[in-house]
CSV table of C-alpha atoms in Angstrom, one decimal:
chain,number,residue,atom,x,y,z
N,3,UNK,CA,6.9,10.5,9.6
N,4,UNK,CA,6.0,12.4,6.5
N,5,UNK,CA,8.3,10.3,4.4
N,6,UNK,CA,6.8,7.1,5.8
N,7,UNK,CA,3.3,8.4,5.1
N,8,UNK,CA,4.2,9.4,1.5
N,9,UNK,CA,5.8,6.0,0.9
N,10,UNK,CA,2.7,4.2,2.2
N,11,UNK,CA,0.5,6.4,0.0
N,12,UNK,CA,2.6,5.6,-3.1
N,13,UNK,CA,2.5,1.9,-2.3
N,14,UNK,CA,-1.3,2.0,-1.9
N,15,UNK,CA,-1.6,3.8,-5.2
N,16,UNK,CA,0.4,0.9,-6.8
N,17,UNK,CA,-2.0,-1.6,-5.2
N,18,UNK,CA,-4.9,0.4,-6.6
N,19,UNK,CA,-3.3,0.2,-10.0
N,20,UNK,CA,-2.8,-3.5,-9.6
N,21,UNK,CA,-6.6,-3.9,-9.2
N,22,UNK,CA,-7.1,-2.7,-12.8
N,23,UNK,CA,-5.6,-5.8,-14.5
N,24,UNK,CA,-7.4,-8.1,-12.0
N,25,UNK,CA,-10.7,-6.4,-12.8
N,26,UNK,CA,-10.0,-6.3,-16.5
N,27,UNK,CA,-9.1,-10.0,-16.5
N,28,UNK,CA,-12.4,-10.8,-14.7
N,29,UNK,CA,-14.4,-8.7,-17.2
N,30,UNK,CA,-12.6,-10.4,-20.1
N,31,UNK,CA,-13.4,-13.8,-18.7
N,32,UNK,CA,-17.1,-12.9,-18.1
N,33,UNK,CA,-17.5,-11.5,-21.6
N,34,UNK,CA,-16.4,-14.8,-23.3
N,35,UNK,CA,-19.3,-16.6,-24.9
N,36,UNK,CA,-18.6,-19.8,-22.9
N,37,UNK,CA,-18.4,-17.9,-19.6
N,38,UNK,CA,-21.6,-16.0,-20.4
N,39,UNK,CA,-23.3,-19.4,-20.2
N,40,UNK,CA,-21.6,-20.6,-17.0
N,41,UNK,CA,-22.7,-18.3,-14.2
N,42,UNK,CA,-20.7,-20.2,-11.6
N,43,UNK,CA,-17.3,-18.9,-13.0
N,44,UNK,CA,-18.3,-15.4,-14.3
N,45,UNK,CA,-17.7,-12.9,-11.6
N,46,UNK,CA,-15.3,-14.0,-8.7
N,47,UNK,CA,-12.3,-12.3,-10.2
N,48,UNK,CA,-14.2,-9.1,-11.0
N,49,UNK,CA,-15.5,-9.0,-7.4
N,50,UNK,CA,-12.0,-9.5,-6.0
N,51,UNK,CA,-10.6,-6.8,-8.3
N,52,UNK,CA,-13.2,-4.2,-7.3
N,53,UNK,CA,-12.7,-5.0,-3.6
N,54,UNK,CA,-9.0,-4.6,-4.0
N,55,UNK,CA,-9.6,-1.2,-5.7
N,56,UNK,CA,-11.9,0.0,-2.9
N,57,UNK,CA,-9.5,-1.2,-0.1
N,58,UNK,CA,-6.5,0.3,-1.8
N,59,UNK,CA,-8.3,3.6,-2.2
N,60,UNK,CA,-9.1,3.6,1.5
N,61,UNK,CA,-5.4,2.8,2.3
N,62,UNK,CA,-4.3,5.7,0.0
N,63,UNK,CA,-6.6,8.1,1.8
N,64,UNK,CA,-5.5,6.8,5.2
N,65,UNK,CA,-1.8,7.1,4.4
N,66,UNK,CA,-2.2,10.6,2.8
N,67,UNK,CA,-4.1,12.0,5.8
N,68,UNK,CA,-2.4,9.7,8.2
N,69,UNK,CA,-5.5,8.0,9.6
N,70,UNK,CA,-3.9,5.2,11.6
N,71,UNK,CA,-7.1,3.3,12.1
N,72,UNK,CA,-8.0,3.4,8.4
N,73,UNK,CA,-4.5,2.2,7.6
N,74,UNK,CA,-4.7,-0.7,10.0
N,75,UNK,CA,-8.1,-1.7,8.5
N,76,UNK,CA,-6.6,-1.5,5.0
N,77,UNK,CA,-3.7,-3.8,5.9
N,78,UNK,CA,-6.0,-6.3,7.5
N,79,UNK,CA,-8.5,-6.3,4.6
N,80,UNK,CA,-5.7,-6.4,2.0
N,81,UNK,CA,-4.2,-9.4,3.6
N,82,UNK,CA,-7.6,-11.2,3.4
N,83,UNK,CA,-8.1,-10.2,-0.2
N,84,UNK,CA,-4.6,-11.3,-1.3
N,85,UNK,CA,-5.2,-14.6,0.5
N,86,UNK,CA,-8.6,-15.0,-1.4
N,87,UNK,CA,-6.9,-14.2,-4.7
N,88,UNK,CA,-4.2,-16.8,-4.0
N,89,UNK,CA,-7.0,-19.4,-3.2
N,90,UNK,CA,-8.7,-18.5,-6.5
N,91,UNK,CA,-5.5,-18.8,-8.5
N,92,UNK,CA,-4.5,-22.1,-6.9
N,93,UNK,CA,-8.0,-23.5,-7.3
N,94,UNK,CA,-8.2,-22.4,-11.0
N,95,UNK,CA,-4.8,-24.0,-11.7
N,96,UNK,CA,-5.7,-27.3,-10.1
N,97,UNK,CA,-9.1,-27.7,-11.7
N,98,UNK,CA,-7.9,-26.6,-15.2
N,99,UNK,CA,-4.7,-28.7,-15.1
N,100,UNK,CA,-6.1,-31.9,-16.8
N,101,UNK,CA,-6.4,-31.4,-20.5
N,102,UNK,CA,-9.0,-33.5,-22.4
N,103,UNK,CA,-7.7,-32.5,-25.9
N,104,UNK,CA,-6.3,-34.9,-28.5
N,105,UNK,CA,-5.0,-34.4,-32.0
N,106,UNK,CA,-7.0,-35.7,-34.9
N,107,UNK,CA,-4.9,-37.0,-37.9
N,108,UNK,CA,-5.3,-34.7,-40.9
N,109,UNK,CA,-7.0,-31.9,-39.0
N,110,UNK,CA,-5.6,-28.6,-37.9
N,111,UNK,CA,-7.9,-28.4,-34.8
N,112,UNK,CA,-8.1,-30.7,-31.8
N,113,UNK,CA,-11.1,-32.6,-30.4
N,114,UNK,CA,-11.9,-33.2,-26.8
N,115,UNK,CA,-12.9,-36.0,-24.4
N,116,UNK,CA,-15.1,-35.2,-21.4
N,117,UNK,CA,-13.2,-37.8,-19.3
N,118,UNK,CA,-10.0,-35.9,-19.8
N,119,UNK,CA,-11.1,-32.9,-17.6
N,120,UNK,CA,-11.1,-32.6,-13.8
N,121,UNK,CA,-13.9,-34.2,-11.8
N,122,UNK,CA,-14.8,-30.8,-10.3
N,123,UNK,CA,-15.4,-29.2,-13.7
N,124,UNK,CA,-17.4,-32.1,-14.9
N,125,UNK,CA,-19.5,-32.3,-11.7
N,126,UNK,CA,-20.1,-28.6,-11.2
N,127,UNK,CA,-20.2,-27.1,-14.7
N,128,UNK,CA,-21.5,-29.6,-17.2
N,129,UNK,CA,-23.5,-32.0,-15.0
N,130,UNK,CA,-27.0,-32.9,-16.1
N,131,UNK,CA,-28.5,-30.3,-13.7
N,132,UNK,CA,-26.7,-27.4,-15.3
N,133,UNK,CA,-26.4,-28.5,-18.9
N,134,UNK,CA,-29.9,-27.8,-20.0
N,135,UNK,CA,-29.5,-24.1,-19.4
N,136,UNK,CA,-26.0,-24.0,-20.7
N,137,UNK,CA,-27.0,-25.8,-23.9
N,138,UNK,CA,-29.9,-23.3,-24.5
N,139,UNK,CA,-27.5,-20.4,-23.9
N,140,UNK,CA,-24.9,-21.8,-26.3
N,141,UNK,CA,-27.5,-22.3,-29.0
N,142,UNK,CA,-28.4,-18.6,-28.8
N,143,UNK,CA,-24.8,-17.5,-29.4
N,144,UNK,CA,-23.1,-17.0,-32.7
N,145,UNK,CA,-20.3,-19.5,-31.9
N,146,UNK,CA,-21.4,-22.0,-34.5
N,147,UNK,CA,-23.1,-19.8,-37.1
N,148,UNK,CA,-20.0,-17.7,-37.7
N,149,UNK,CA,-18.1,-20.8,-38.8
N,150,UNK,CA,-20.1,-20.9,-42.0
N,151,UNK,CA,-18.9,-17.3,-42.7
N,152,UNK,CA,-15.3,-18.1,-42.0
N,153,UNK,CA,-14.9,-21.4,-44.0
N,154,UNK,CA,-16.2,-22.3,-47.4
N,155,UNK,CA,-14.4,-25.4,-48.4
N,156,UNK,CA,-13.6,-28.6,-46.5
N,157,UNK,CA,-9.9,-28.0,-47.0
N,158,UNK,CA,-10.1,-24.6,-45.3
N,159,UNK,CA,-12.0,-26.0,-42.4
N,160,UNK,CA,-10.0,-29.2,-41.9
N,161,UNK,CA,-6.6,-27.3,-42.0
N,162,UNK,CA,-7.7,-24.5,-39.6
N,163,UNK,CA,-6.0,-24.2,-36.2
N,164,UNK,CA,-8.2,-21.3,-35.2
N,165,UNK,CA,-11.3,-23.4,-34.4
N,166,UNK,CA,-12.0,-23.1,-30.7
N,167,UNK,CA,-12.5,-26.1,-28.4
N,168,UNK,CA,-16.2,-25.0,-28.1
N,169,UNK,CA,-16.7,-24.9,-31.9
N,170,UNK,CA,-14.8,-28.2,-32.3
N,171,UNK,CA,-17.1,-30.0,-29.8
N,172,UNK,CA,-20.5,-28.4,-30.4
N,173,UNK,CA,-20.6,-27.3,-34.0
N,174,UNK,CA,-19.6,-30.5,-35.8
N,175,UNK,CA,-19.8,-34.3,-35.2
N,176,UNK,CA,-16.8,-36.2,-34.0
N,177,UNK,CA,-14.4,-37.0,-36.8
N,178,UNK,CA,-14.5,-40.7,-36.0
N,179,UNK,CA,-18.1,-40.8,-37.1
N,180,UNK,CA,-17.1,-40.4,-40.7
N,181,UNK,CA,-19.6,-37.7,-41.6
N,182,UNK,CA,-19.1,-36.0,-45.0
N,183,UNK,CA,-18.5,-32.2,-44.9
N,184,UNK,CA,-21.1,-30.0,-46.6
N,185,UNK,CA,-20.4,-26.9,-44.7
N,186,UNK,CA,-19.0,-26.3,-41.1
N,187,UNK,CA,-22.4,-27.0,-39.5
N,188,UNK,CA,-23.9,-29.4,-42.1
N,189,UNK,CA,-22.7,-33.0,-42.3
N,190,UNK,CA,-24.1,-36.0,-44.1
N,191,UNK,CA,-23.7,-39.7,-44.7
N,192,UNK,CA,-21.7,-41.1,-41.7
N,193,UNK,CA,-19.7,-44.2,-42.3
N,194,UNK,CA,-18.9,-45.3,-38.7
N,195,UNK,CA,-21.8,-44.5,-36.4
N,196,UNK,CA,-20.6,-47.0,-33.8
N,197,UNK,CA,-17.4,-45.2,-33.2
N,198,UNK,CA,-18.8,-42.8,-30.7
N,199,UNK,CA,-22.1,-42.3,-28.9
N,200,UNK,CA,-22.1,-38.7,-30.0
N,201,UNK,CA,-22.5,-39.9,-33.6
N,202,UNK,CA,-26.1,-40.6,-32.9
N,203,UNK,CA,-26.7,-37.3,-31.2
N,204,UNK,CA,-25.5,-35.1,-34.1
N,205,UNK,CA,-28.4,-33.2,-35.8
N,206,UNK,CA,-28.2,-30.9,-38.8
N,207,UNK,CA,-30.9,-28.7,-37.2
N,208,UNK,CA,-29.0,-25.5,-36.5
N,209,UNK,CA,-30.6,-25.2,-33.1
N,210,UNK,CA,-29.5,-28.8,-32.2
N,211,UNK,CA,-26.1,-29.6,-33.9
N,212,UNK,CA,-24.0,-31.4,-31.3
N,213,UNK,CA,-25.2,-29.4,-28.3
N,214,UNK,CA,-26.4,-32.6,-26.6
N,215,UNK,CA,-23.1,-34.3,-27.2
N,216,UNK,CA,-20.4,-35.1,-24.6
N,217,UNK,CA,-17.9,-33.6,-27.1
N,218,UNK,CA,-19.8,-30.3,-26.7
N,219,UNK,CA,-19.5,-30.5,-22.9
N,220,UNK,CA,-15.8,-31.3,-23.3
N,221,UNK,CA,-15.4,-28.4,-25.8
N,222,UNK,CA,-16.9,-26.0,-23.3
N,223,UNK,CA,-14.5,-27.2,-20.6
N,224,UNK,CA,-11.7,-26.9,-23.1
N,225,UNK,CA,-12.6,-23.2,-23.7
N,226,UNK,CA,-12.9,-22.5,-20.0
N,227,UNK,CA,-9.5,-24.1,-19.4
N,228,UNK,CA,-7.9,-22.1,-22.2
N,229,UNK,CA,-9.4,-18.8,-21.0
N,230,UNK,CA,-8.6,-19.3,-17.4
N,231,UNK,CA,-5.0,-20.3,-18.2
N,232,UNK,CA,-4.5,-17.0,-20.0
N,233,UNK,CA,-6.1,-15.0,-17.2
N,234,UNK,CA,-4.0,-16.8,-14.6
N,235,UNK,CA,-0.7,-15.5,-16.2
N,236,UNK,CA,-1.9,-11.9,-15.6
N,237,UNK,CA,-3.2,-12.7,-12.2
N,238,UNK,CA,0.0,-14.4,-11.0
N,239,UNK,CA,2.1,-11.4,-12.0
N,240,UNK,CA,-0.4,-9.0,-10.3
N,241,UNK,CA,-0.5,-11.1,-7.1
N,242,UNK,CA,3.3,-11.1,-6.9
N,243,UNK,CA,3.4,-7.3,-7.2
N,244,UNK,CA,0.6,-7.0,-4.7
N,245,UNK,CA,2.4,-9.1,-2.1
N,246,UNK,CA,5.6,-7.1,-2.5
N,247,UNK,CA,3.7,-3.9,-2.1
N,248,UNK,CA,1.8,-5.2,0.9
N,249,UNK,CA,5.1,-6.3,2.7
N,250,UNK,CA,6.7,-2.9,2.1
N,251,UNK,CA,3.5,-1.1,3.2
N,252,UNK,CA,3.5,-3.2,6.4
N,253,UNK,CA,7.1,-2.3,7.1
N,254,UNK,CA,6.5,1.4,6.4
N,255,UNK,CA,3.4,1.4,8.7
N,256,UNK,CA,5.3,-0.2,11.5
N,257,UNK,CA,8.2,2.2,11.1
N,258,UNK,CA,5.8,5.1,11.1
N,259,UNK,CA,4.3,3.9,14.4
N,260,UNK,CA,7.8,3.4,15.9
N,261,UNK,CA,8.8,7.0,14.9
N,262,UNK,CA,5.6,8.4,16.3
N,263,UNK,CA,6.1,6.6,19.6
N,264,UNK,CA,9.7,7.8,19.8
N,265,UNK,CA,8.7,11.4,19.0
N,266,UNK,CA,6.1,11.3,21.8
N,267,UNK,CA,8.6,9.9,24.2
N,268,UNK,CA,11.1,12.7,23.4
N,269,UNK,CA,8.4,15.2,24.0
N,270,UNK,CA,7.7,13.7,27.4
N,271,UNK,CA,4.2,12.3,26.7
N,272,UNK,CA,5.2,8.8,27.6
């Protein structure tokens, strides 16, 4: 019995440790400039990580002090949380699978088309109802102003592969418009305004830029996709470990109950 309890306690401690990368991934996602402006996607991973931490702590206490009821509640709650985490992972994978990026000749960065992203992201993140608040939030960040500190010449800017999807879509006009580079957020004398509707929406006012453009919405979705894909790798590994820990913990709990029943039987209580 003691061995089974100790094993279950150790497994719950592992589950508790697994909640740390989940919570850290959620905090990292929530701290990104684009996620700061999209409230819908900010906190679900953090909440799940904290809940797993709390439930694992309860399971550890239950195993250490052999509180059978607490262990049973732990196993039930952990199964629900693992299921929810799997749902979040599968959902994030499905909605971030379409990639609206395309390569621009002579440029180190990519540009983005809104139509290339999933319907769910377009309808629930950058629809007209939400975009006004998101646009104002993005304009208050340093996403675009810091480009002018990083790049001085056109060659530096055009050859850079470090420009984020959000910067590519919101901080400059589409390349097809034919604007001439002055600095990363100041462009003049377009040669092909009819190439894209966003060409008419570009504004050198630093509070306007291309924040009203479809390319900016696409860039935001590109950033979200990139960030969630990175977080998903960590979450997948953590979920696999959690599932293994949970299966072993269930087996240990069942064996402990069997041993307890057998011991009582030998003592003549049953």
